[in-house]
Short mmCIF file of C-alpha atoms and ligand atoms in Angstrom, two decimals:
data_model
loop_
_atom_site.label_atom_id
_atom_site.label_comp_id
_atom_site.label_asym_id
_atom_site.label_seq_id
_atom_site.Cartn_x
_atom_site.Cartn_y
_atom_site.Cartn_z
CA MET Z 1 105.62 -22.56 62.04
CA ARG Z 2 106.50 -18.92 62.37
CA THR Z 3 109.09 -16.61 60.85
CA THR Z 4 109.76 -12.95 60.16
CA VAL Z 5 109.45 -13.10 56.35
CA GLY Z 6 107.50 -15.90 54.68
CA ILE Z 7 108.70 -16.27 51.10
CA VAL Z 8 106.30 -17.93 48.68
CA GLY Z 9 108.19 -19.39 45.70
CA GLY Z 10 111.74 -20.68 45.31
CA GLY Z 11 112.55 -19.33 41.85
CA PRO Z 12 115.33 -16.78 41.38
CA ALA Z 13 113.36 -14.01 43.16
CA GLY Z 14 112.48 -16.03 46.27
CA LEU Z 15 115.88 -17.71 46.58
CA LEU Z 16 117.85 -14.50 46.16
CA LEU Z 17 115.63 -12.64 48.61
CA ALA Z 18 116.18 -15.42 51.16
CA ARG Z 19 119.92 -15.21 50.65
CA MET Z 20 119.95 -11.44 51.10
CA LEU Z 21 117.75 -11.53 54.22
CA HIS Z 22 119.74 -14.36 55.76
CA ARG Z 23 122.97 -12.41 55.36
CA ALA Z 24 121.32 -9.38 56.92
CA GLY Z 25 120.22 -11.45 59.91
CA VAL Z 26 116.49 -11.45 59.10
CA ASP Z 27 114.69 -14.81 59.62
CA CYS Z 28 112.79 -16.22 56.68
CA VAL Z 29 111.42 -19.46 55.27
CA VAL Z 30 111.01 -20.33 51.57
CA LEU Z 31 108.07 -22.46 50.41
CA GLU Z 32 108.47 -23.93 46.92
CA SER Z 33 105.71 -26.01 45.36
CA ARG Z 34 107.95 -28.03 43.02
CA THR Z 35 110.84 -30.45 43.57
CA ARG Z 36 114.48 -29.37 43.72
CA GLU Z 37 115.12 -31.29 40.50
CA TYR Z 38 112.34 -29.40 38.73
CA VAL Z 39 113.36 -25.88 39.74
CA GLU Z 40 117.03 -26.54 38.98
CA HIS Z 41 116.30 -27.68 35.43
CA ARG Z 42 113.60 -25.28 34.26
CA GLN Z 43 115.11 -23.73 31.09
CA ARG Z 44 114.65 -20.00 30.99
CA ALA Z 45 116.71 -16.85 31.00
CA GLY Z 46 120.34 -16.42 30.16
CA MET Z 47 121.22 -12.74 29.89
CA LEU Z 48 122.23 -10.91 33.06
CA GLU Z 49 122.60 -7.16 33.39
CA GLN Z 50 125.63 -5.88 35.23
CA GLY Z 51 123.42 -4.86 38.18
CA THR Z 52 122.20 -8.46 38.45
CA VAL Z 53 125.75 -9.81 38.48
CA ASP Z 54 126.69 -7.20 41.11
CA ALA Z 55 123.72 -8.18 43.31
CA LEU Z 56 124.65 -11.87 43.15
CA ARG Z 57 128.28 -11.06 43.90
CA ALA Z 58 127.35 -8.86 46.87
CA CYS Z 59 125.63 -11.78 48.57
CA GLY Z 60 128.36 -14.31 47.90
CA ALA Z 61 126.49 -16.22 45.21
CA ALA Z 62 128.65 -15.46 42.18
CA ASP Z 63 131.68 -17.79 42.42
CA ARG Z 64 130.63 -20.08 39.58
CA LEU Z 65 129.09 -17.19 37.65
CA GLU Z 66 132.44 -15.39 37.70
CA ALA Z 67 134.33 -18.49 36.60
CA GLN Z 68 131.91 -19.65 33.91
CA GLY Z 69 129.78 -16.64 32.88
CA LEU Z 70 130.49 -15.21 29.42
CA VAL Z 71 130.92 -11.45 29.42
CA HIS Z 72 129.40 -9.89 26.30
CA ARG Z 73 130.26 -6.44 25.06
CA GLY Z 74 127.55 -6.13 22.45
CA ILE Z 75 124.80 -7.72 20.37
CA GLU Z 76 124.25 -8.02 16.65
CA LEU Z 77 121.14 -6.87 14.83
CA ARG Z 78 120.40 -8.59 11.51
CA PHE Z 79 117.90 -7.31 8.97
CA ALA Z 80 117.64 -6.77 5.21
CA GLY Z 81 120.56 -9.15 4.66
CA GLU Z 82 122.89 -6.95 6.76
CA ARG Z 83 124.57 -7.29 10.14
CA HIS Z 84 125.11 -4.39 12.56
CA ARG Z 85 126.88 -4.52 15.89
CA ILE Z 86 125.75 -2.54 18.95
CA ASP Z 87 128.84 -1.90 21.07
CA PHE Z 88 127.71 -1.67 24.71
CA PRO Z 89 130.81 -0.33 26.51
CA ALA Z 90 131.40 2.31 23.83
CA LEU Z 91 127.77 3.49 24.01
CA THR Z 92 127.16 3.25 27.76
CA GLY Z 93 130.40 4.32 29.37
CA GLY Z 94 131.64 0.79 29.91
CA ARG Z 95 128.64 -1.40 30.70
CA THR Z 96 128.56 -5.08 29.66
CA VAL Z 97 126.18 -8.03 30.15
CA THR Z 98 126.90 -11.62 31.18
CA ILE Z 99 125.55 -14.87 29.78
CA TYR Z 100 124.93 -17.36 32.58
CA ALA Z 101 121.88 -19.60 32.65
CA GLN Z 102 119.05 -19.08 35.13
CA THR Z 103 119.23 -22.83 35.85
CA GLU Z 104 122.78 -22.30 37.14
CA ILE Z 105 121.83 -19.30 39.29
CA VAL Z 106 119.06 -21.38 40.83
CA LYS Z 107 121.44 -24.31 41.44
CA ASP Z 108 123.97 -21.98 43.07
CA LEU Z 109 121.35 -20.38 45.33
CA VAL Z 110 119.68 -23.68 46.28
CA GLY Z 111 123.09 -25.19 47.12
CA LEU Z 112 124.00 -22.24 49.34
CA GLN Z 113 120.62 -22.17 51.06
CA LEU Z 114 120.56 -25.89 51.82
CA ALA Z 115 124.10 -25.62 53.23
CA GLU Z 116 123.78 -22.38 55.19
CA GLY Z 117 120.05 -21.75 55.65
CA PRO Z 118 117.46 -20.32 55.90
CA PRO Z 119 114.91 -23.19 55.65
CA LEU Z 120 113.85 -24.08 52.09
CA LEU Z 121 110.93 -26.49 51.76
CA PHE Z 122 110.38 -28.20 48.42
CA GLU Z 123 106.99 -29.67 47.48
CA ALA Z 124 105.42 -27.11 49.83
CA GLU Z 125 102.57 -25.57 47.89
CA ALA Z 126 101.15 -22.31 49.19
CA LEU Z 127 97.35 -22.43 49.02
CA ALA Z 128 96.65 -18.85 50.09
CA VAL Z 129 98.08 -15.77 51.74
CA GLU Z 130 95.65 -14.78 54.49
CA LYS Z 131 95.18 -11.56 56.47
CA PRO Z 132 97.76 -9.57 54.47
CA ASP Z 133 96.29 -6.33 55.78
CA SER Z 134 96.82 -7.30 59.42
CA ASP Z 135 100.03 -7.29 61.51
CA ALA Z 136 100.07 -11.07 61.43
CA PRO Z 137 99.70 -12.44 57.90
CA VAL Z 138 99.63 -16.20 57.42
CA VAL Z 139 100.59 -18.44 54.52
CA ARG Z 140 98.50 -21.59 54.33
CA PHE Z 141 100.38 -24.38 52.56
CA ARG Z 142 100.38 -28.12 51.89
CA HIS Z 143 103.50 -30.12 52.69
CA GLU Z 144 104.06 -33.85 53.25
CA GLY Z 145 100.42 -34.57 52.71
CA ARG Z 146 98.98 -32.16 55.30
CA GLU Z 147 97.88 -28.59 55.45
CA GLN Z 148 100.02 -26.29 57.61
CA THR Z 149 100.37 -22.59 58.34
CA LEU Z 150 103.32 -20.24 58.35
CA ALA Z 151 102.74 -17.22 60.58
CA CYS Z 152 104.81 -14.21 59.47
CA ASP Z 153 105.44 -10.53 60.05
CA TRP Z 154 105.73 -10.03 56.29
CA VAL Z 155 105.01 -12.16 53.23
CA ALA Z 156 107.01 -11.93 50.00
CA GLY Z 157 105.01 -13.23 47.04
CA CYS Z 158 107.73 -14.57 44.72
CA ASP Z 159 105.58 -17.31 43.22
CA GLY Z 160 105.72 -16.32 39.57
CA PHE Z 161 102.99 -15.58 37.08
CA HIS Z 162 100.77 -18.54 38.07
CA GLY Z 163 101.24 -18.19 41.84
CA VAL Z 164 98.62 -17.55 44.53
CA SER Z 165 100.01 -14.41 46.22
CA ARG Z 166 98.60 -11.93 43.73
CA ARG Z 167 95.10 -13.25 44.46
CA ALA Z 168 95.28 -11.85 48.01
CA PHE Z 169 95.17 -8.30 46.60
CA PRO Z 170 91.69 -6.75 46.72
CA ALA Z 171 90.30 -6.10 43.24
CA ALA Z 172 89.06 -2.68 44.29
CA THR Z 173 92.53 -1.28 44.97
CA SER Z 174 94.69 -3.14 42.48
CA ARG Z 175 94.85 -3.35 38.75
CA THR Z 176 96.55 -5.39 36.04
CA TYR Z 177 97.73 -3.89 32.78
CA ALA Z 178 98.21 -6.53 30.11
CA ARG Z 179 99.08 -7.10 26.48
CA ASP Z 180 99.24 -10.40 24.62
CA TYR Z 181 101.22 -10.69 21.40
CA PRO Z 182 100.08 -12.60 18.32
CA TYR Z 183 103.14 -14.88 18.28
CA SER Z 184 105.18 -17.20 20.51
CA TRP Z 185 108.80 -18.39 20.72
CA LEU Z 186 109.95 -21.90 19.99
CA GLY Z 187 113.16 -22.26 22.04
CA ILE Z 188 115.78 -24.96 21.66
CA LEU Z 189 118.94 -26.03 23.44
CA ALA Z 190 121.53 -27.72 21.24
CA ASP Z 191 124.83 -29.45 21.88
CA VAL Z 192 126.75 -27.37 19.38
CA PRO Z 193 129.20 -24.49 19.84
CA PRO Z 194 127.50 -21.14 19.17
CA SER Z 195 127.95 -19.85 15.62
CA CYS Z 196 128.58 -16.35 16.97
CA GLU Z 197 130.45 -14.66 19.78
CA GLU Z 198 127.59 -12.36 20.75
CA LEU Z 199 123.80 -12.70 20.64
CA ILE Z 200 122.14 -12.17 17.26
CA TYR Z 201 118.65 -10.66 17.02
CA ALA Z 202 117.40 -11.24 13.46
CA ARG Z 203 114.35 -9.60 11.89
CA GLY Z 204 112.93 -10.73 8.57
CA GLU Z 205 109.73 -11.44 6.65
CA ARG Z 206 109.91 -15.13 7.71
CA GLY Z 207 109.85 -14.03 11.35
CA PHE Z 208 112.19 -13.25 14.20
CA ALA Z 209 115.08 -15.46 15.33
CA LEU Z 210 117.52 -15.15 18.22
CA HIS Z 211 120.86 -16.87 18.59
CA SER Z 212 121.95 -17.08 22.22
CA MET Z 213 124.14 -19.52 24.10
CA ARG Z 214 124.72 -21.20 27.42
CA SER Z 215 128.42 -22.09 27.21
CA PRO Z 216 131.15 -22.46 24.57
CA SER Z 217 129.64 -25.84 23.69
CA VAL Z 218 125.88 -25.28 24.13
CA SER Z 219 123.71 -23.02 21.99
CA ARG Z 220 120.28 -21.63 22.83
CA LEU Z 221 118.17 -20.45 19.89
CA TYR Z 222 114.66 -19.14 19.44
CA LEU Z 223 112.23 -18.85 16.51
CA GLN Z 224 109.09 -16.77 16.26
CA VAL Z 225 106.16 -19.18 15.69
CA PRO Z 226 102.38 -18.71 15.57
CA ASN Z 227 100.46 -18.87 18.86
CA GLY Z 228 99.23 -22.37 19.58
CA THR Z 229 102.25 -24.02 17.92
CA ASP Z 230 103.04 -27.53 19.15
CA ALA Z 231 106.81 -28.07 19.48
CA ALA Z 232 106.27 -31.68 18.40
CA ASP Z 233 105.30 -30.42 14.93
CA TRP Z 234 108.81 -29.05 14.47
CA SER Z 235 111.36 -31.74 13.56
CA ASP Z 236 114.99 -30.96 14.29
CA GLU Z 237 115.69 -30.58 10.58
CA ARG Z 238 112.81 -28.15 10.10
CA ILE Z 239 114.03 -26.05 13.03
CA TRP Z 240 117.61 -25.84 11.74
CA ASP Z 241 116.47 -25.05 8.18
CA GLU Z 242 114.21 -22.27 9.41
CA LEU Z 243 116.88 -20.82 11.70
CA ALA Z 244 119.44 -20.89 8.88
CA ALA Z 245 117.02 -19.08 6.58
CA ARG Z 246 116.24 -16.39 9.17
CA PHE Z 247 119.89 -15.72 10.04
CA ALA Z 248 121.03 -15.64 6.38
CA ILE Z 249 122.86 -12.49 5.30
CA ASP Z 250 124.24 -11.24 1.99
CA ALA Z 251 127.66 -12.68 2.83
CA ASP Z 252 129.17 -15.97 3.86
CA TRP Z 253 127.86 -17.11 7.20
CA THR Z 254 126.98 -20.62 8.35
CA LEU Z 255 124.83 -21.73 11.23
CA ALA Z 256 126.38 -24.78 12.88
CA ARG Z 257 123.87 -27.55 13.60
CA GLY Z 258 123.93 -30.18 16.32
CA PRO Z 259 121.71 -32.44 18.41
CA ILE Z 260 118.72 -30.62 19.94
CA THR Z 261 118.34 -31.56 23.61
CA ALA Z 262 115.26 -29.49 24.57
CA LYS Z 263 112.38 -27.83 22.71
CA SER Z 264 109.55 -25.72 24.10
CA VAL Z 265 107.07 -23.03 23.09
CA THR Z 266 106.60 -19.86 25.18
CA PRO Z 267 103.77 -17.38 24.68
CA MET Z 268 104.65 -13.68 24.78
CA ARG Z 269 102.93 -11.26 27.10
CA SER Z 270 103.35 -8.02 28.99
CA HIS Z 271 101.65 -7.92 32.38
CA VAL Z 272 102.05 -5.41 35.21
CA HIS Z 273 100.19 -5.62 38.51
CA GLU Z 274 99.84 -2.39 40.48
CA PRO Z 275 100.52 -1.78 43.30
CA MET Z 276 103.14 -4.34 44.30
CA ARG Z 277 102.30 -4.10 47.99
CA HIS Z 278 99.10 -4.76 49.92
CA GLY Z 279 99.55 -4.33 53.66
CA ARG Z 280 102.24 -6.81 54.69
CA LEU Z 281 102.25 -8.72 51.41
CA LEU Z 282 104.85 -7.66 48.84
CA LEU Z 283 105.10 -9.08 45.32
CA ALA Z 284 108.43 -9.49 43.53
CA GLY Z 285 109.49 -10.81 40.12
CA ASP Z 286 107.11 -12.57 37.74
CA ALA Z 287 104.39 -12.61 40.43
CA ALA Z 288 104.04 -8.87 39.81
CA HIS Z 289 105.09 -8.45 36.18
CA ILE Z 290 105.84 -10.37 33.00
CA VAL Z 291 107.66 -9.06 29.96
CA PRO Z 292 108.17 -10.71 26.58
CA PRO Z 293 111.69 -12.22 26.47
CA THR Z 294 112.88 -10.07 23.54
CA GLY Z 295 114.44 -7.51 25.88
CA ALA Z 296 115.81 -10.19 28.27
CA LYS Z 297 114.47 -8.26 31.26
CA GLY Z 298 112.38 -10.74 33.30
CA LEU Z 299 115.06 -12.21 35.52
CA ASN Z 300 116.83 -8.87 35.82
CA LEU Z 301 113.65 -7.20 37.05
CA ALA Z 302 113.15 -9.98 39.60
CA VAL Z 303 116.65 -9.32 40.93
CA SER Z 304 116.13 -5.58 41.08
CA ASP Z 305 112.79 -6.02 42.96
CA VAL Z 306 114.32 -8.25 45.61
CA SER Z 307 117.32 -5.97 46.04
CA VAL Z 308 114.92 -3.18 47.04
CA LEU Z 309 112.77 -5.56 49.09
CA ALA Z 310 115.66 -7.05 51.05
CA ARG Z 311 116.91 -3.57 51.90
CA ALA Z 312 113.41 -2.42 52.92
CA LEU Z 313 112.66 -5.47 55.09
CA THR Z 314 116.07 -5.25 56.75
CA GLU Z 315 115.43 -1.60 57.58
CA VAL Z 316 112.06 -2.39 59.16
CA HIS Z 317 113.54 -5.29 61.09
CA ARG Z 318 116.54 -3.36 62.40
CA THR Z 319 115.12 0.08 63.05
CA GLY Z 320 111.34 -0.24 62.80
CA SER Z 321 111.42 2.38 60.04
CA THR Z 322 108.89 1.78 57.26
CA GLN Z 323 110.27 4.57 55.09
CA LEU Z 324 111.67 2.31 52.39
CA ILE Z 325 108.98 -0.34 52.49
CA ASP Z 326 106.36 2.36 52.08
CA ARG Z 327 108.06 3.33 48.81
CA TYR Z 328 108.64 -0.27 47.66
CA SER Z 329 105.93 -0.37 45.01
CA GLU Z 330 106.77 3.05 43.60
CA LEU Z 331 110.53 2.36 43.50
CA CYS Z 332 110.09 -0.96 41.69
CA LEU Z 333 107.35 0.13 39.31
CA SER Z 334 109.31 2.94 37.74
CA ARG Z 335 111.94 0.44 36.59
CA VAL Z 336 109.29 -2.15 35.72
CA TRP Z 337 107.49 0.24 33.37
CA GLN Z 338 110.73 1.22 31.67
CA ALA Z 339 111.59 -2.46 31.12
CA THR Z 340 108.02 -3.10 29.95
CA ARG Z 341 108.30 -0.29 27.42
CA PHE Z 342 111.71 -1.47 26.20
CA SER Z 343 110.60 -5.11 25.87
CA TYR Z 344 107.45 -4.02 24.03
CA ASP Z 345 109.44 -1.83 21.62
CA MET Z 346 112.05 -4.54 20.95
CA THR Z 347 109.31 -7.13 20.43
CA ARG Z 348 107.36 -4.96 18.00
CA MET Z 349 110.46 -3.90 16.12
CA LEU Z 350 111.72 -7.43 15.48
CA HIS Z 351 108.72 -9.76 14.98
CA ALA Z 352 106.94 -10.28 11.67
CA GLN Z 353 103.28 -9.25 11.83
CA PRO Z 354 101.14 -12.39 11.35
CA ASN Z 355 98.77 -10.42 9.10
CA GLY Z 356 101.66 -9.23 6.92
CA ASP Z 357 100.97 -5.55 7.64
CA ALA Z 358 103.24 -3.85 5.07
CA PHE Z 359 103.17 -0.45 6.77
CA GLU Z 360 104.26 -1.97 10.11
CA SER Z 361 107.02 -3.84 8.34
CA ARG Z 362 108.38 -0.58 6.88
CA MET Z 363 108.18 1.03 10.33
CA GLN Z 364 110.30 -1.79 11.74
CA LEU Z 365 112.96 -1.26 9.10
CA ALA Z 366 112.89 2.48 9.68
CA ARG Z 367 113.43 1.93 13.43
CA LEU Z 368 116.30 -0.46 12.80
CA ARG Z 369 117.88 1.92 10.28
CA ARG Z 370 117.63 4.73 12.82
CA ILE Z 371 119.35 2.61 15.49
CA THR Z 372 122.17 1.59 13.19
CA ALA Z 373 122.64 5.07 11.71
CA SER Z 374 122.42 7.23 14.81
CA ARG Z 375 124.75 6.97 17.75
CA HIS Z 376 122.05 8.49 19.97
CA ALA Z 377 119.50 5.87 18.96
CA ALA Z 378 122.04 3.05 19.41
CA ALA Z 379 123.04 4.45 22.81
CA GLU Z 380 119.38 4.45 23.86
CA LEU Z 381 119.08 0.75 22.98
CA ALA Z 382 122.39 -0.09 24.68
CA ALA Z 383 121.43 1.78 27.88
CA ASN Z 384 118.12 -0.07 28.11
CA TYR Z 385 119.58 -3.46 27.23
CA THR Z 386 122.42 -3.29 29.75
CA GLY Z 387 120.00 -1.84 32.32
CA PRO Z 388 120.12 1.10 34.72
CA PRO Z 389 121.99 0.79 38.03
CA LEU Z 390 119.97 -0.80 40.86
CA ALA Z 391 117.70 1.63 42.75
CA VAL Z 392 119.20 0.89 46.18
P1 LIG M 401 109.71 -17.97 38.64
O1 LIG M 401 111.01 -18.34 38.05
O2 LIG M 401 108.47 -18.31 37.88
O3 LIG M 401 109.65 -18.67 40.08
C1 LIG M 401 108.45 -18.75 40.83
C2 LIG M 401 108.54 -19.95 41.73
O4 LIG M 401 107.37 -20.03 42.53
C3 LIG M 401 106.94 -21.38 42.57
N1 LIG M 401 105.51 -21.37 42.90
C4 LIG M 401 105.01 -21.68 44.11
N2 LIG M 401 105.62 -22.05 45.25
C5 LIG M 401 104.84 -22.30 46.33
N3 LIG M 401 103.48 -22.22 46.29
C6 LIG M 401 102.84 -21.85 45.17
N4 LIG M 401 101.50 -21.78 45.14
C7 LIG M 401 103.62 -21.56 44.01
N5 LIG M 401 103.30 -21.18 42.73
C8 LIG M 401 104.47 -21.07 42.07
C9 LIG M 401 107.28 -21.91 41.19
O5 LIG M 401 107.37 -23.33 41.17
C10 LIG M 401 108.63 -21.24 40.93
O6 LIG M 401 109.70 -22.02 41.39
O7 LIG M 401 109.62 -16.42 39.01
P2 LIG M 401 110.75 -15.41 39.55
O8 LIG M 401 111.50 -16.03 40.68
O9 LIG M 401 110.05 -14.14 39.73
O10 LIG M 401 111.81 -15.30 38.36
C11 LIG M 401 111.46 -14.70 37.13
C12 LIG M 401 112.22 -15.32 35.97
O11 LIG M 401 112.12 -16.72 36.04
C13 LIG M 401 111.70 -14.84 34.60
O12 LIG M 401 111.39 -13.47 34.65
C14 LIG M 401 112.72 -15.06 33.48
O13 LIG M 401 112.95 -16.43 33.28
C15 LIG M 401 112.24 -14.43 32.19
N6 LIG M 401 113.14 -14.68 31.05
C16 LIG M 401 114.31 -13.96 30.88
N7 LIG M 401 114.66 -13.03 31.78
C17 LIG M 401 115.85 -12.36 31.65
O14 LIG M 401 116.14 -11.49 32.49
N8 LIG M 401 116.73 -12.63 30.64
C18 LIG M 401 116.45 -13.55 29.70
O15 LIG M 401 117.31 -13.81 28.85
C19 LIG M 401 115.19 -14.24 29.77
N9 LIG M 401 114.87 -15.17 28.88
C20 LIG M 401 112.85 -15.67 30.13
C21 LIG M 401 113.73 -15.88 29.03
C22 LIG M 401 111.70 -16.47 30.27
C23 LIG M 401 111.43 -17.42 29.34
N10 LIG M 401 110.28 -18.20 29.56
C24 LIG M 401 110.22 -19.60 29.42
C25 LIG M 401 109.13 -17.61 30.23
C26 LIG M 401 113.46 -16.84 28.09
C27 LIG M 401 112.30 -17.60 28.22
C28 LIG M 401 112.03 -18.59 27.12
C1 LIG M 402 118.52 -16.51 26.47
O1 LIG M 402 119.75 -16.70 26.44
O2 LIG M 402 117.73 -17.39 26.84
C2 LIG M 402 117.98 -15.20 26.04
C3 LIG M 402 118.85 -14.17 25.75
C4 LIG M 402 118.36 -12.95 25.33
C5 LIG M 402 116.99 -12.79 25.22
C6 LIG M 402 116.12 -13.80 25.53
C7 LIG M 402 116.61 -15.03 25.95
O3 LIG M 402 116.51 -11.59 24.77
#
């Protein structure tokens, strides 16, 4: 098999890149190791920056998002028994965010790609990206029980944190910056209308909690738990009791409970791989960087990477100019590091320290007080949360 751009991974990054390239008339093929069923039901992100919504709209993949997405104009911060609203449009000159599940974005993109192309192969596991520093890189993959090769002009490594693309970078010229956090998130989906209109980020001595949602009838909630926690040790009743305790304020407020339909534990890490390009191999999304979910940046960064990448590959294909592709890594990494910083700050400001560090706890409260007392500090949070405009 041969194509212009071989895309490894059919998550949001790979699928959106394929959609963008296809509309620009650039040939590509997507190889996805899992089944369609699996990728369409993997529970993950839910908060989309305006730039992400715009990018999906620009490539004709936002019909359902526009009909069903929930536009949010703020978030609530809870701490010390108080609630404080951060008003995004007022603080950012009109920016909002949209709640629409990653599962639905993936379903929309898979549906479009299977109907209109380009080729999307499920259960096609890339084994290695070979000769990335030549003019003719190759992806070796296993599909339908046999090993095959995809010869390409360019390879986009969109295969997530555990993918194989990153391994094709030479250790001597690349580097990973990483930070693990001493806590994880236990996430649940529940068939119950959300108890709030906007997301609630709650900080307290019992630990962090987040109330998000998927639709007017489905809630998504998260609890800070110790690393190594087994979701099976948390009964539904224990989860609801703990959530209710963490969201409690010095006023009447009730958390509605309902049947829990999914439960999983996610570790928290920051991870940035530099550079994002080696020869004709370009990384995008979680393959290049991971952020803790507190800032809700992971999916949004994946979309901003592929927006730059699609533009750069289209330029090379149409005009032969490598001007943009030569700046790919630099353009993406400046946004990546800002999102990494923001996610790190949000994470550290809101999670209880497992060792009960009293000084750190006071620092968290001081940061939260600053944000809720100063319009400048609140505007800084709002600008980061809603995200900067896309680079290209
Ligand atoms: P993905 O989604 O991991 O997709 C990679 C794809 O590559 C496939 N693959 C391979 N295919 C072929 N050959 C191989 N050898 C392969 N190895 C892997 C995989 O099967 C998969 O289909 O990466 P991508 O596309 O870069 O997308 C990134 C996002 O999924 C991720 O950043 C977000 O989900 C992060 N995230 C959030 N991001 C937000 O912007 N807003 C949020 O509200 C938000 N909440 C979250 C999150 C992530 C979470 N978890 C579980 C990590 C909440 C959670 C709990
Ligand atoms: C989600 O809806 O899954 C979500 C929202 C905001 C976050 C993290 C996850 O910060």
